[in-house]
Amino acid sequence: MTKIDDVARLAGVSTATVSRALRGLPTVSAATRHRVLAAAEQLQYAVSPSASRLAGGRTATVAVIVPRITRWFFATVVEAVEETLHESGYDLLLYNLGGREHTRQRVLRTANLHKRVDAVMLVATPLRRAELAALTVLDLPGVTISSGSGVPGWPCVRIDDVAAARTATRHLLDLGHRRIAHISGDPDDELAFTTHLDRRRGYREALRSAGIEPDPSLDVESQFSIDGGEQATAELLARGEPPTAIFAACDEMAMGAMSAVRDAGLRVPQDVSVIGIDDHDLSRVLGLSTIAQPATEQGRLAARILLDPLGGRDLPPLGGQIVPRPRGTGPAEPSAAPVILPTRLVVRDSTAPPRAD
Amino acid sequence: MTKIDDVARLAGVSTATVSRALRGLPTVSAATRHRVLAAAEQLQYAVSPSASRLAGGRTATVAVIVPRITRWFFATVVEAVEETLHESGYDLLLYNLGGREHTRQRVLRTANLHKRVDAVMLVATPLRRAELAALTVLDLPGVTISSGSGVPGWPCVRIDDVAAARTATRHLLDLGHRRIAHISGDPDDELAFTTHLDRRRGYREALRSAGIEPDPSLDVESQFSIDGGEQATAELLARGEPPTAIFAACDEMAMGAMSAVRDAGLRVPQDVSVIGIDDHDLSRVLGLSTIAQPATEQGRLAARILLDPLGGRDLPPLGGQIVPRPRGTGPAEPSAAPVILPTRLVVRDSTAPPRAD
DNA sequence: CTGAAAGCGCTTACAG
DNA sequence: CTGAAAGCGCTTACAG
């Protein structure tokens, strides 16, 4: 393979000049740059990332850590992040925790991230104390999306989960429901996934605002998945007097709920209304009412916030309609407020007034 | 940060010995290894990947290229690949083509992959001539999953798309359908995505075997997505005499088809039967009949086939029930036959005999 | 089994 | 605007 020396020789300049010209540094004359580019082109020269990283001290790589790439929200976020990162010349190292403890321990360790990436993006993965310490040692920049407890010094992009849950619950209340169940979060969740806690809080707040004391027997914990929603709902329907409406903590659970309601011989929404949070690709097809959250925008915005101080190539300046607050030019302030993106109630066919009996 | 010299000094050995001990090379005495490990532990030493890659000539990184990470099949494959790769100490660089031509040109170029990865995994992305040439120059090992035209010298893991489509169509024929429509693949597909061509072929073969000449007006092209399935079906139902059954090239299209059938005031399966291919997570919930394909197994197997000659760490030997043929110890033979994984007809509620009118 | 030394292929002060 | 030289932090023959 051709190396930088070959290009230097052909262009009749030093390797330092080749390096500068190829990276577009301003301190190269137009004529020289032109010759270097032509030589590199002719020789099909491609820089060695390892050598460049070792000498330059930056990897132009970001670690993106998600709980499960197969879930709608995470896949959608990653798709947006991938595009933004690659546009700016950054590589994306994907880590899928998959609920496996040993994976988590391997990934979120000083040794793994050290010198491997310039920054970390953590999606819906609140850190434990030891993990936080490991990252602190590295002093890496990073950004979190939808993470309960943020990382000190890292910006955070998210929605207001409490408000989203409140809106969903209120929609059911407005329709006249009083027995409103909630299905949510991993009970044995070692991973401290806090999203479902916020959503439960919003659910309870909305009920109390309506003068209803939350009924623990209408609050079932399960997995954040289709199967989880199905199981939780089956359990709910088996317990004495069934609810007239179910607020599921995410659309995938809501889909499982719809399925379980039908399996029990009941109809959605005539017998049981169902609402979720997300606006999953399939929610429209299923007629599922939901609180839409902007997954693509969260991914894109988080990636740009991350890249901004790193100085990505070809990155258009931050600003425009999606950024709700002005940002300084330096690194993010330690206690920067999270960037909250808006959600929106989408009413479809899965919610209706309770039967009048 | 602590470097290899620090560890060497503390352990009282040379850096060469530290390097060998840390990588588990056999030519280190137990006592020395022990001292080195203790020193590394004490200093919290983590090797610099860039330095190691530059000196060692291998990156321990694999590029995984998928059309769209947000689709069920690709997300599921990537999840399995990620686990297998990381278990073996390899990094996963994710590339999501996303149907964007410029992304594709950037990724599948000699310059991008050169020295960045040790191998490439190409999922459902048949290569064009120029791209093939670019990869050939690199002489990189690789593996393809579900790629129409393979890459010479690269093993391929896939299902038999023609047979899967034949089975789906035959299921509809067996139920008594005669007017069977097919909805499939991207018409303006610059990406040469050949999966839909194979599936169409299977559809036509099955019809002909049953003495039915395929009716072009029952064969509609669209996008490989929910929306695509919806549009194609709407179009189909608007054209004169509607079909009594629809075979969709993938489950996502089938879901769109179910939705469109209902939007047209018809019932599934009473008025129109629908079947897809995949066994998407949601297919069970939707009661969608389908041809199940093993996405996780394809990903895992392809990753292991890739890693086998590269010599991944901690990789259990290939073999066991999922590998249908014995493999040599050397690199894959140029003309190795594709590894075909089995599919399975799953009958649910979306297919039934046509109405007798 | 272990070490001294070269070398991997770049980038970065520094000097001019 | 450009070049000579050092250095990034490892691994790998080679020699012992």
mmCIF file of N, CA, C and O in Angstrom, chain B residues 146-200:
data_model
loop_
_atom_site.group_PDB
_atom_site.id
_atom_site.type_symbol
_atom_site.label_atom_id
_atom_site.label_comp_id
_atom_site.label_asym_id
_atom_site.label_seq_id
_atom_site.Cartn_x
_atom_site.Cartn_y
_atom_site.Cartn_z
ATOM 1 N N SER B 146 -27.171 -12.683 3.074
ATOM 2 C CA SER B 146 -28.329 -12.382 2.247
ATOM 3 C C SER B 146 -28.016 -11.432 1.099
ATOM 4 O O SER B 146 -28.811 -10.566 0.762
ATOM 5 N N SER B 147 -26.833 -11.589 0.525
ATOM 6 C CA SER B 147 -26.483 -10.721 -0.596
ATOM 7 C C SER B 147 -26.649 -11.465 -1.910
ATOM 8 O O SER B 147 -26.105 -12.543 -2.082
ATOM 9 N N GLY B 148 -27.362 -10.843 -2.812
ATOM 10 C CA GLY B 148 -27.656 -11.484 -4.086
ATOM 11 C C GLY B 148 -26.409 -12.037 -4.739
ATOM 12 O O GLY B 148 -26.149 -13.234 -4.715
ATOM 13 N N SER B 149 -25.622 -11.160 -5.320
ATOM 14 C CA SER B 149 -24.380 -11.601 -5.920
ATOM 15 C C SER B 149 -23.330 -11.485 -4.848
ATOM 16 O O SER B 149 -23.109 -10.437 -4.273
ATOM 17 N N GLY B 150 -22.687 -12.594 -4.536
ATOM 18 C CA GLY B 150 -21.701 -12.570 -3.476
ATOM 19 C C GLY B 150 -20.431 -11.870 -3.903
ATOM 20 O O GLY B 150 -20.323 -11.364 -5.017
ATOM 21 N N VAL B 151 -19.485 -11.808 -2.997
ATOM 22 C CA VAL B 151 -18.178 -11.273 -3.306
ATOM 23 C C VAL B 151 -17.243 -12.472 -3.465
ATOM 24 O O VAL B 151 -17.206 -13.331 -2.593
ATOM 25 N N PRO B 152 -16.506 -12.528 -4.575
ATOM 26 C CA PRO B 152 -15.626 -13.679 -4.792
ATOM 27 C C PRO B 152 -14.661 -13.858 -3.614
ATOM 28 O O PRO B 152 -14.032 -12.902 -3.190
ATOM 29 N N GLY B 153 -14.598 -15.064 -3.099
ATOM 30 C CA GLY B 153 -13.692 -15.323 -1.991
ATOM 31 C C GLY B 153 -14.325 -15.127 -0.623
ATOM 32 O O GLY B 153 -13.746 -15.510 0.377
ATOM 33 N N TRP B 154 -15.489 -14.530 -0.585
ATOM 34 C CA TRP B 154 -16.149 -14.316 0.702
ATOM 35 C C TRP B 154 -17.231 -15.363 0.917
ATOM 36 O O TRP B 154 -18.059 -15.589 0.031
ATOM 37 N N PRO B 155 -17.263 -15.942 2.098
ATOM 38 C CA PRO B 155 -18.368 -16.850 2.404
ATOM 39 C C PRO B 155 -19.673 -16.064 2.445
ATOM 40 O O PRO B 155 -19.664 -14.839 2.595
ATOM 41 N N CYS B 156 -20.751 -16.781 2.323
ATOM 42 C CA CYS B 156 -22.067 -16.132 2.325
ATOM 43 C C CYS B 156 -23.039 -16.934 3.164
ATOM 44 O O CYS B 156 -23.088 -18.155 3.061
ATOM 45 N N VAL B 157 -23.768 -16.242 4.010
ATOM 46 C CA VAL B 157 -24.801 -16.892 4.816
ATOM 47 C C VAL B 157 -26.132 -16.314 4.366
ATOM 48 O O VAL B 157 -26.258 -15.100 4.205
ATOM 49 N N ARG B 158 -27.104 -17.155 4.197
ATOM 50 C CA ARG B 158 -28.386 -16.656 3.718
ATOM 51 C C ARG B 158 -29.481 -17.693 3.850
ATOM 52 O O ARG B 158 -29.243 -18.805 4.315
ATOM 53 N N ILE B 159 -30.683 -17.311 3.463
ATOM 54 C CA ILE B 159 -31.741 -18.294 3.325
ATOM 55 C C ILE B 159 -31.940 -18.494 1.831
ATOM 56 O O ILE B 159 -31.365 -17.778 1.011
ATOM 57 N N ASP B 160 -32.739 -19.468 1.484
ATOM 58 C CA ASP B 160 -33.077 -19.673 0.079
ATOM 59 C C ASP B 160 -34.324 -18.832 -0.204
ATOM 60 O O ASP B 160 -35.443 -19.256 0.090
ATOM 61 N N ASP B 161 -34.112 -17.638 -0.740
ATOM 62 C CA ASP B 161 -35.233 -16.714 -0.942
ATOM 63 C C ASP B 161 -36.253 -17.244 -1.936
ATOM 64 O O ASP B 161 -37.457 -17.040 -1.777
ATOM 65 N N VAL B 162 -35.756 -17.913 -2.962
ATOM 66 C CA VAL B 162 -36.676 -18.454 -3.963
ATOM 67 C C VAL B 162 -37.584 -19.500 -3.320
ATOM 68 O O VAL B 162 -38.807 -19.477 -3.491
ATOM 69 N N ALA B 163 -36.978 -20.370 -2.540
ATOM 70 C CA ALA B 163 -37.759 -21.427 -1.897
ATOM 71 C C ALA B 163 -38.737 -20.853 -0.874
ATOM 72 O O ALA B 163 -39.881 -21.306 -0.769
ATOM 73 N N ALA B 164 -38.289 -19.852 -0.124
ATOM 74 C CA ALA B 164 -39.171 -19.244 0.877
ATOM 75 C C ALA B 164 -40.402 -18.652 0.199
ATOM 76 O O ALA B 164 -41.535 -18.822 0.669
ATOM 77 N N ALA B 165 -40.171 -17.973 -0.909
ATOM 78 C CA ALA B 165 -41.282 -17.349 -1.632
ATOM 79 C C ALA B 165 -42.195 -18.420 -2.218
ATOM 80 O O ALA B 165 -43.424 -18.280 -2.250
ATOM 81 N N ARG B 166 -41.592 -19.494 -2.663
ATOM 82 C CA ARG B 166 -42.384 -20.592 -3.220
ATOM 83 C C ARG B 166 -43.289 -21.174 -2.140
ATOM 84 O O ARG B 166 -44.482 -21.409 -2.358
ATOM 85 N N THR B 167 -42.730 -21.373 -0.969
ATOM 86 C CA THR B 167 -43.512 -21.934 0.138
ATOM 87 C C THR B 167 -44.667 -21.021 0.522
ATOM 88 O O THR B 167 -45.791 -21.481 0.759
ATOM 89 N N ALA B 168 -44.387 -19.735 0.586
ATOM 90 C CA ALA B 168 -45.440 -18.781 0.948
ATOM 91 C C ALA B 168 -46.570 -18.822 -0.079
ATOM 92 O O ALA B 168 -47.755 -18.886 0.262
ATOM 93 N N THR B 169 -46.178 -18.808 -1.335
ATOM 94 C CA THR B 169 -47.171 -18.797 -2.403
ATOM 95 C C THR B 169 -47.958 -20.109 -2.430
ATOM 96 O O THR B 169 -49.180 -20.133 -2.612
ATOM 97 N N ARG B 170 -47.223 -21.201 -2.218
ATOM 98 C CA ARG B 170 -47.892 -22.499 -2.239
ATOM 99 C C ARG B 170 -48.903 -22.615 -1.096
ATOM 100 O O ARG B 170 -49.953 -23.222 -1.241
ATOM 101 N N HIS B 171 -48.561 -22.010 0.028
ATOM 102 C CA HIS B 171 -49.505 -22.019 1.156
ATOM 103 C C HIS B 171 -50.828 -21.378 0.727
ATOM 104 O O HIS B 171 -51.916 -21.900 1.016
ATOM 105 N N LEU B 172 -50.731 -20.276 -0.001
ATOM 106 C CA LEU B 172 -51.946 -19.595 -0.470
ATOM 107 C C LEU B 172 -52.667 -20.444 -1.508
ATOM 108 O O LEU B 172 -53.902 -20.540 -1.513
ATOM 109 N N LEU B 173 -51.900 -21.080 -2.375
ATOM 110 C CA LEU B 173 -52.500 -21.956 -3.393
ATOM 111 C C LEU B 173 -53.217 -23.126 -2.722
ATOM 112 O O LEU B 173 -54.340 -23.486 -3.091
ATOM 113 N N ASP B 174 -52.567 -23.685 -1.720
ATOM 114 C CA ASP B 174 -53.141 -24.825 -1.010
ATOM 115 C C ASP B 174 -54.463 -24.464 -0.334
ATOM 116 O O ASP B 174 -55.340 -25.306 -0.162
ATOM 117 N N LEU B 175 -54.571 -23.196 0.065
ATOM 118 C CA LEU B 175 -55.814 -22.757 0.699
ATOM 119 C C LEU B 175 -56.924 -22.572 -0.340
ATOM 120 O O LEU B 175 -58.088 -22.365 0.001
ATOM 121 N N GLY B 176 -56.536 -22.612 -1.620
ATOM 122 C CA GLY B 176 -57.538 -22.486 -2.674
ATOM 123 C C GLY B 176 -57.500 -21.170 -3.432
ATOM 124 O O GLY B 176 -58.324 -20.919 -4.305
ATOM 125 N N HIS B 177 -56.538 -20.319 -3.094
ATOM 126 C CA HIS B 177 -56.461 -19.030 -3.797
ATOM 127 C C HIS B 177 -55.952 -19.218 -5.224
ATOM 128 O O HIS B 177 -55.151 -20.108 -5.508
ATOM 129 N N ARG B 178 -56.456 -18.368 -6.111
ATOM 130 C CA ARG B 178 -55.997 -18.382 -7.498
ATOM 131 C C ARG B 178 -55.522 -16.986 -7.916
ATOM 132 O O ARG B 178 -54.591 -16.833 -8.670
ATOM 133 N N ARG B 179 -56.214 -15.976 -7.402
ATOM 134 C CA ARG B 179 -55.789 -14.595 -7.677
ATOM 135 C C ARG B 179 -54.881 -14.140 -6.540
ATOM 136 O O ARG B 179 -55.304 -13.529 -5.573
ATOM 137 N N ILE B 180 -53.605 -14.465 -6.697
ATOM 138 C CA ILE B 180 -52.624 -14.160 -5.655
ATOM 139 C C ILE B 180 -51.723 -13.030 -6.126
ATOM 140 O O ILE B 180 -51.039 -13.156 -7.140
ATOM 141 N N ALA B 181 -51.754 -11.943 -5.381
ATOM 142 C CA ALA B 181 -50.908 -10.804 -5.747
ATOM 143 C C ALA B 181 -49.559 -10.897 -5.041
ATOM 144 O O ALA B 181 -49.398 -11.615 -4.054
ATOM 145 N N HIS B 182 -48.620 -10.146 -5.583
ATOM 146 C CA HIS B 182 -47.307 -10.077 -4.937
ATOM 147 C C HIS B 182 -46.899 -8.617 -4.831
ATOM 148 O O HIS B 182 -47.032 -7.857 -5.791
ATOM 149 N N ILE B 183 -46.449 -8.217 -3.657
ATOM 150 C CA ILE B 183 -45.943 -6.842 -3.511
ATOM 151 C C ILE B 183 -44.507 -6.943 -3.049
ATOM 152 O O ILE B 183 -44.162 -7.752 -2.196
ATOM 153 N N SER B 184 -43.670 -6.132 -3.665
ATOM 154 C CA SER B 184 -42.236 -6.317 -3.432
ATOM 155 C C SER B 184 -41.406 -5.117 -3.833
ATOM 156 O O SER B 184 -41.907 -4.109 -4.319
ATOM 157 N N GLY B 185 -40.170 -5.305 -3.647
ATOM 158 C CA GLY B 185 -38.989 -4.501 -3.927
ATOM 159 C C GLY B 185 -38.991 -3.126 -4.525
ATOM 160 O O GLY B 185 -39.854 -2.738 -5.257
ATOM 161 N N ASP B 186 -37.974 -2.400 -4.187
ATOM 162 C CA ASP B 186 -37.763 -1.042 -4.662
ATOM 163 C C ASP B 186 -37.644 -0.965 -6.175
ATOM 164 O O ASP B 186 -36.713 -1.508 -6.749
ATOM 165 N N PRO B 187 -38.532 -0.271 -6.833
ATOM 166 C CA PRO B 187 -38.489 -0.182 -8.287
ATOM 167 C C PRO B 187 -37.274 0.629 -8.767
ATOM 168 O O PRO B 187 -36.524 0.190 -9.624
ATOM 169 N N ASP B 188 -37.078 1.758 -8.151
ATOM 170 C CA ASP B 188 -35.977 2.620 -8.586
ATOM 171 C C ASP B 188 -34.755 2.339 -7.738
ATOM 172 O O ASP B 188 -34.106 3.242 -7.229
ATOM 173 N N ASP B 189 -34.470 1.038 -7.558
ATOM 174 C CA ASP B 189 -33.429 0.671 -6.629
ATOM 175 C C ASP B 189 -32.051 0.701 -7.262
ATOM 176 O O ASP B 189 -31.625 -0.218 -7.943
ATOM 177 N N GLU B 190 -31.363 1.768 -6.990
ATOM 178 C CA GLU B 190 -29.999 1.915 -7.494
ATOM 179 C C GLU B 190 -29.090 0.922 -6.784
ATOM 180 O O GLU B 190 -27.969 0.682 -7.184
ATOM 181 N N LEU B 191 -29.551 0.429 -5.666
ATOM 182 C CA LEU B 191 -28.669 -0.356 -4.805
ATOM 183 C C LEU B 191 -28.609 -1.829 -5.181
ATOM 184 O O LEU B 191 -27.983 -2.626 -4.504
ATOM 185 N N ALA B 192 -29.288 -2.173 -6.262
ATOM 186 C CA ALA B 192 -29.202 -3.546 -6.732
ATOM 187 C C ALA B 192 -29.550 -4.562 -5.653
ATOM 188 O O ALA B 192 -28.902 -5.570 -5.465
ATOM 189 N N PHE B 193 -30.570 -4.269 -4.910
ATOM 190 C CA PHE B 193 -31.021 -5.153 -3.852
ATOM 191 C C PHE B 193 -31.751 -6.331 -4.496
ATOM 192 O O PHE B 193 -32.845 -6.185 -5.025
ATOM 193 N N THR B 194 -31.113 -7.466 -4.460
ATOM 194 C CA THR B 194 -31.636 -8.569 -5.272
ATOM 195 C C THR B 194 -32.595 -9.498 -4.555
ATOM 196 O O THR B 194 -33.232 -10.344 -5.173
ATOM 197 N N THR B 195 -32.700 -9.340 -3.239
ATOM 198 C CA THR B 195 -33.566 -10.231 -2.481
ATOM 199 C C THR B 195 -34.971 -10.294 -3.078
ATOM 200 O O THR B 195 -35.559 -11.364 -3.232
ATOM 201 N N HIS B 196 -35.496 -9.129 -3.431
ATOM 202 C CA HIS B 196 -36.874 -9.125 -3.933
ATOM 203 C C HIS B 196 -36.994 -9.798 -5.295
ATOM 204 O O HIS B 196 -38.047 -10.296 -5.648
ATOM 205 N N LEU B 197 -35.896 -9.812 -6.042
ATOM 206 C CA LEU B 197 -35.962 -10.498 -7.340
ATOM 207 C C LEU B 197 -36.110 -12.005 -7.125
ATOM 208 O O LEU B 197 -36.897 -12.669 -7.799
ATOM 209 N N ASP B 198 -35.341 -12.535 -6.162
ATOM 210 C CA ASP B 198 -35.441 -13.961 -5.858
ATOM 211 C C ASP B 198 -36.837 -14.310 -5.346
ATOM 212 O O ASP B 198 -37.393 -15.351 -5.687
ATOM 213 N N ARG B 199 -37.367 -13.420 -4.517
ATOM 214 C CA ARG B 199 -38.675 -13.734 -3.943
ATOM 215 C C ARG B 199 -39.769 -13.672 -5.019
ATOM 216 O O ARG B 199 -40.697 -14.474 -5.021
ATOM 217 N N ARG B 200 -39.619 -12.756 -5.926
ATOM 218 C CA ARG B 200 -40.586 -12.703 -7.023
ATOM 219 C C ARG B 200 -40.480 -13.981 -7.865
ATOM 220 O O ARG B 200 -41.492 -14.532 -8.311
#
